[in-house]
Coordinates of N, CA, C and O in Angstrom, one line a residue:
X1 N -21.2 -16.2 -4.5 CA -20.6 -16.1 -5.8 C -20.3 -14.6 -6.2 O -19.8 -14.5 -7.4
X2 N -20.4 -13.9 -5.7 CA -20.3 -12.2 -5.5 C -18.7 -11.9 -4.8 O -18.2 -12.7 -3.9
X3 N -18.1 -10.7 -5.2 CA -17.1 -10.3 -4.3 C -17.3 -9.4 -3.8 O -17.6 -8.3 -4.4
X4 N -17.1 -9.7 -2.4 CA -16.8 -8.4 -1.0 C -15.8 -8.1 -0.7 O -15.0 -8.7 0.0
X5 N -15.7 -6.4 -1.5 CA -14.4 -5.4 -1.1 C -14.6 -4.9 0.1 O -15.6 -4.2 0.1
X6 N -14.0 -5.0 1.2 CA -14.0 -4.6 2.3 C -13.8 -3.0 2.3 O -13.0 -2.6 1.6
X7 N -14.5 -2.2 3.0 CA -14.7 -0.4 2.9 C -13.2 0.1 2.7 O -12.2 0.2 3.3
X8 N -13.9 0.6 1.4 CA -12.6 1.5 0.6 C -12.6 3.2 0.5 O -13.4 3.6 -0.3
X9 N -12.0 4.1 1.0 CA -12.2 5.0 0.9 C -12.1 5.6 -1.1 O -11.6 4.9 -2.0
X10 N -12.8 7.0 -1.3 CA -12.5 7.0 -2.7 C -10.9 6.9 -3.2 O -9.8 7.2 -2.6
X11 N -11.2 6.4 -4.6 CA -9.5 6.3 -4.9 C -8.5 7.2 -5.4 O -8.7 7.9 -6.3
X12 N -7.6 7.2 -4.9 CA -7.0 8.4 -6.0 C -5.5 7.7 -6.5 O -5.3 6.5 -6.3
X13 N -4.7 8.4 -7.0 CA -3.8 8.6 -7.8 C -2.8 7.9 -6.6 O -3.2 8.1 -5.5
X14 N -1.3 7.1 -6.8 CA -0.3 6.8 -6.0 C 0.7 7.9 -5.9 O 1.7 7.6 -5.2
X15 N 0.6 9.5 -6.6 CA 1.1 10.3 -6.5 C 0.3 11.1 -5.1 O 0.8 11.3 -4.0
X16 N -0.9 11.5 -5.6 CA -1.6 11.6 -4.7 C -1.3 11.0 -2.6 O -1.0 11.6 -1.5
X17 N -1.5 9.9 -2.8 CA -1.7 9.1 -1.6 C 0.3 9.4 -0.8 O 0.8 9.8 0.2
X18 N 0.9 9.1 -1.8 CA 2.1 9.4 -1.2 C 2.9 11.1 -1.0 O 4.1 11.3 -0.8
X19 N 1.8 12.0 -1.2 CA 1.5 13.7 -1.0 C 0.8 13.8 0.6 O 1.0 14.7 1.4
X20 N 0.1 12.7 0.8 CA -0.6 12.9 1.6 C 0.2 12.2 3.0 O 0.2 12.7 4.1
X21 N 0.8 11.2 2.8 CA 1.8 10.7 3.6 C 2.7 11.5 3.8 O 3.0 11.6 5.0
X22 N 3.4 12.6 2.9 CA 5.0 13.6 3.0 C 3.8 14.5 4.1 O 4.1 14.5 5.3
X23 N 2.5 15.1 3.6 CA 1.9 15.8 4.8 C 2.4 15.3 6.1 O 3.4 15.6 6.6
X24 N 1.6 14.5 6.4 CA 1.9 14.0 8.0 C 3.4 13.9 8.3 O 3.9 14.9 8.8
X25 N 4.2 12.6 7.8 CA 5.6 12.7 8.5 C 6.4 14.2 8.0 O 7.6 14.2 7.9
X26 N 5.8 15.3 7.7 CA 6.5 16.4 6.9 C 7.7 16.5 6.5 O 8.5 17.4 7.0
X27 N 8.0 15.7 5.5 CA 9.2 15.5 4.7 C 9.3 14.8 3.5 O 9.1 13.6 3.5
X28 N 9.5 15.4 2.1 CA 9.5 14.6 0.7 C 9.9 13.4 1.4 O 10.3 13.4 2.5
X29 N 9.7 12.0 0.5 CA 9.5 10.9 0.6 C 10.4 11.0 -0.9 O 10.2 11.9 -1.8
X30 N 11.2 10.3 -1.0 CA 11.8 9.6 -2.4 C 11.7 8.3 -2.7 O 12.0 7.2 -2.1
X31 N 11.0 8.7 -4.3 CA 10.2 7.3 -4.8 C 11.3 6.6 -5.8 O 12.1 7.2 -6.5
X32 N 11.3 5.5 -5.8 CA 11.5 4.8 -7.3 C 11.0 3.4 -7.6 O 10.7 2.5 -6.8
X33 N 10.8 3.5 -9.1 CA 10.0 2.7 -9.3 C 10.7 1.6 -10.1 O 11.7 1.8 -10.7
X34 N 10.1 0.4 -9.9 CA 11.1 -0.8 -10.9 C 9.7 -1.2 -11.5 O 8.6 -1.1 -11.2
X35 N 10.3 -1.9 -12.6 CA 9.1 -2.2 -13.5 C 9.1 -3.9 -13.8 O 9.7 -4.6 -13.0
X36 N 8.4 -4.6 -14.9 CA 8.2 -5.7 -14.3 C 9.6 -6.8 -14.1 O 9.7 -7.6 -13.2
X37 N 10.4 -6.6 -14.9 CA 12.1 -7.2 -15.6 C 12.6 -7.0 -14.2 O 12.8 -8.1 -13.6
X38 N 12.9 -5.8 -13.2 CA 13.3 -5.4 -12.1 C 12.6 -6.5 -11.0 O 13.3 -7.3 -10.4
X39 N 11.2 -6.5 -10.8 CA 10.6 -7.2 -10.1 C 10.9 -8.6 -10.3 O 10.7 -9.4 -9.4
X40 N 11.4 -8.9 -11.3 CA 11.4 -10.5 -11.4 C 12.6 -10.8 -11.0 O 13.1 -11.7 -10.4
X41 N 13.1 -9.8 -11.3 CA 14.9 -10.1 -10.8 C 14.8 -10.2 -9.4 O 15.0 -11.3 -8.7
X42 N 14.3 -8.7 -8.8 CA 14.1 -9.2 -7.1 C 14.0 -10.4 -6.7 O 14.8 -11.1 -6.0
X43 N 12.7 -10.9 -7.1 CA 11.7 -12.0 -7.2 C 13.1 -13.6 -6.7 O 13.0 -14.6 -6.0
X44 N 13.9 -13.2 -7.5 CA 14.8 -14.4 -7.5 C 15.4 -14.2 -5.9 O 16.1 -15.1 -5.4
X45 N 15.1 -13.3 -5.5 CA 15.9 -13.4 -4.0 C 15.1 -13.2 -2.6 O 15.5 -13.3 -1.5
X46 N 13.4 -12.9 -3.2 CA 12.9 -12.0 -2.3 C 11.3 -13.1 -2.8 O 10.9 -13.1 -3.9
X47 N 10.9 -13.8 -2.0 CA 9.5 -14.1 -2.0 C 8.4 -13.4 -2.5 O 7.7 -13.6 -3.5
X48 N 8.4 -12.3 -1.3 CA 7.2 -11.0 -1.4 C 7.5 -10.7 -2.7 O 6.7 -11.3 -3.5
X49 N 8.6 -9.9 -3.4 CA 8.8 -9.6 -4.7 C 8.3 -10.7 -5.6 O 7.6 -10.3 -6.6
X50 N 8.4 -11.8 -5.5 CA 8.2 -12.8 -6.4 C 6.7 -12.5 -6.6 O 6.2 -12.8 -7.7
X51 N 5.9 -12.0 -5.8 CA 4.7 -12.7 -6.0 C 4.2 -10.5 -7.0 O 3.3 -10.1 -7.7
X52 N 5.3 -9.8 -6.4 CA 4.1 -8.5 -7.4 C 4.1 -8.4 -8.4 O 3.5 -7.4 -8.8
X53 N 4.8 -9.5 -9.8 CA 5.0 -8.7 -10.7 C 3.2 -9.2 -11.6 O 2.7 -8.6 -12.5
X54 N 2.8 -10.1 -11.0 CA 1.1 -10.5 -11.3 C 0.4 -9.5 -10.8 O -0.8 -9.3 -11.1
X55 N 1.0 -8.8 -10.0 CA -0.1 -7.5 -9.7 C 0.1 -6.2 -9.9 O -0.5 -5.3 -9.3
X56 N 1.1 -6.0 -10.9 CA 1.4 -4.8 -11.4 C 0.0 -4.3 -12.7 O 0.1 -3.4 -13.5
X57 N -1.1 -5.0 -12.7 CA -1.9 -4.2 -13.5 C -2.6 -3.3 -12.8 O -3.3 -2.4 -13.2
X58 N -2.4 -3.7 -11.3 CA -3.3 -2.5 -10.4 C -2.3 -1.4 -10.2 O -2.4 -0.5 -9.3
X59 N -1.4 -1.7 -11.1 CA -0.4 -0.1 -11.2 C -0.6 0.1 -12.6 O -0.7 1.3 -12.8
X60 N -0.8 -0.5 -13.5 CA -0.5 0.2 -14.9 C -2.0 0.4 -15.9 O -2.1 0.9 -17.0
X61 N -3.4 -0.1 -14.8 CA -4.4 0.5 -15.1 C -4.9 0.8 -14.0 O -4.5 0.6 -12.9
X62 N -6.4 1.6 -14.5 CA -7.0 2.1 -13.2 C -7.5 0.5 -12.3 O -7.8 -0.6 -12.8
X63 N -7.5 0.8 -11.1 CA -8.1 -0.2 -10.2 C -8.9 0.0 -9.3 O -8.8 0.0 -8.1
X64 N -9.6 0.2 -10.1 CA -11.1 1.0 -8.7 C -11.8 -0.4 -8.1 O -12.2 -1.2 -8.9
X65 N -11.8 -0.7 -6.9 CA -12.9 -1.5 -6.0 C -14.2 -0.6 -5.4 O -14.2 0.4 -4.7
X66 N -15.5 -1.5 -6.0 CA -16.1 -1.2 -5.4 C -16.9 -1.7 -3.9 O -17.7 -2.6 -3.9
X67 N -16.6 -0.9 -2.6 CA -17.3 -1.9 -1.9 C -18.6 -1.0 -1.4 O -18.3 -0.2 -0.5
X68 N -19.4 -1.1 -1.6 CA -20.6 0.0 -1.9 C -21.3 -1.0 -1.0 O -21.8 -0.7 0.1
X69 N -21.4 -2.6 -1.8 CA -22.3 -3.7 -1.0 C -21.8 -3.8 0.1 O -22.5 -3.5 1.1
X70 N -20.9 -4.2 0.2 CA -20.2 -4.3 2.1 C -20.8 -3.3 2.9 O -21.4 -3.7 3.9
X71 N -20.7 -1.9 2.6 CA -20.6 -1.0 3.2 C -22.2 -1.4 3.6 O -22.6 -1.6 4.8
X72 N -23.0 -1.6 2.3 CA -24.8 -1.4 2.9 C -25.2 -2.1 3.3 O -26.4 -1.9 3.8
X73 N -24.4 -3.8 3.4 CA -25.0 -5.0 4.1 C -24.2 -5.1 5.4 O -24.4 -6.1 6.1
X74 N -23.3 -4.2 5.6 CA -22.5 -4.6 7.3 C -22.5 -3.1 8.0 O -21.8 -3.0 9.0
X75 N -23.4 -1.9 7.5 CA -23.8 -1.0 7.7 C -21.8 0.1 8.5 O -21.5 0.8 9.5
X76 N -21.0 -0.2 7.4 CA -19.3 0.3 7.4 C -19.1 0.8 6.8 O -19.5 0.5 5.6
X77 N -18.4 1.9 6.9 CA -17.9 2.9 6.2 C -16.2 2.9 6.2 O -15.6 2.5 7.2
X78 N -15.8 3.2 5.5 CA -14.0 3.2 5.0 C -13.4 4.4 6.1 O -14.1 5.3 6.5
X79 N -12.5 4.3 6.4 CA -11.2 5.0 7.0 C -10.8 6.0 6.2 O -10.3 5.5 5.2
X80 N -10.7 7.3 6.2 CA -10.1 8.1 5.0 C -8.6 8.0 5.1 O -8.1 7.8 6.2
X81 N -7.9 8.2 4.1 CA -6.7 8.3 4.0 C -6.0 8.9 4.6 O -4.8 8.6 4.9
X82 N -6.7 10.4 5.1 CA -5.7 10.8 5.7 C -5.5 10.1 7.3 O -4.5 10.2 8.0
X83 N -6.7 9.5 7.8 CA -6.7 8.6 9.0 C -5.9 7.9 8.9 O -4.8 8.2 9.3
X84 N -5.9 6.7 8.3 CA -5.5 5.7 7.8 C -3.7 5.9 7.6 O -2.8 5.1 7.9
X85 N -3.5 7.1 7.1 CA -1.9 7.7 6.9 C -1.3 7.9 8.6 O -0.2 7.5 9.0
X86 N -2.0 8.4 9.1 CA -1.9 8.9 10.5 C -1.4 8.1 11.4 O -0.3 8.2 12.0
X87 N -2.9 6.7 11.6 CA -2.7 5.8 12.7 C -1.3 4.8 11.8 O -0.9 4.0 12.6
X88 N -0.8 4.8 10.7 CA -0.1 3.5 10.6 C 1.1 4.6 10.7 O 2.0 4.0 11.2
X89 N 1.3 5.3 10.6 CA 2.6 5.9 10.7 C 2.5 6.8 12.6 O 3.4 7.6 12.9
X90 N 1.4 6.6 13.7 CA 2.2 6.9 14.8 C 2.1 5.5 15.2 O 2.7 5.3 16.3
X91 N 1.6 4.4 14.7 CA 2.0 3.0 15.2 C 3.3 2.6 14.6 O 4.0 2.0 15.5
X92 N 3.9 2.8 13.5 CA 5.6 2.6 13.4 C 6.3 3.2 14.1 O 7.3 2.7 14.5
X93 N 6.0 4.7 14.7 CA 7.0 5.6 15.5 C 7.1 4.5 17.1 O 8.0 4.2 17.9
X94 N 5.4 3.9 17.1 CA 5.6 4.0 18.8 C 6.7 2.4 18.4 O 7.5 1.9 19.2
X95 N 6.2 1.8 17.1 CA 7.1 0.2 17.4 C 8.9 0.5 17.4 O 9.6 -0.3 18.0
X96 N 9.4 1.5 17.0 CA 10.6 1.7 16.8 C 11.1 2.4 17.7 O 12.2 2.7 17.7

């Protein structure tokens, strides 16, 4: 009856996290953002889109998970981001 967040590193900012990605591939990254009216529109052509505009409050408030209990009952710790930034972007280089 409890929920288990599987190991989360601390959270930060989506400014942040995508600072940390331009690090590694070293190159600005250009963002834009659509809001929920945009999403729905997608939505009409695109599945995945259909389903984010229900999860835009984990963009427009804070969304902290905590998995504190996971971590102390399966004795795991989280991936830091900058790992985590690392291995998924030299696993796209090697798929492409």
């Amino acid at each position: 009856g409890k929920a288990w967040h599987v190991p989360s590193p601390e959270p930060v900012t989506q400014k942040t996290f995508i600072e940390e990605i331009e690090k590694y591939v070293g190159k600005k990254i250009s963002i834009r953002t659509a809001g929920g009216l945009m999403l729905r529109i997608m939505g009409l052509f695109s599945p995945v889109m259909r389903e984010l505009p229900e999860m835009l409050f984990q963009w427009n408030e804070d969304f902290v998970m905590d998995s504190t209990r996971f971590q102390n009952t399966f004795e795991m710790k989280p991936t830091p981001f900058s790992e985590a930034i690392r291995m998924t972007v030299d696993f796209v280089k090697r798929k492409s």
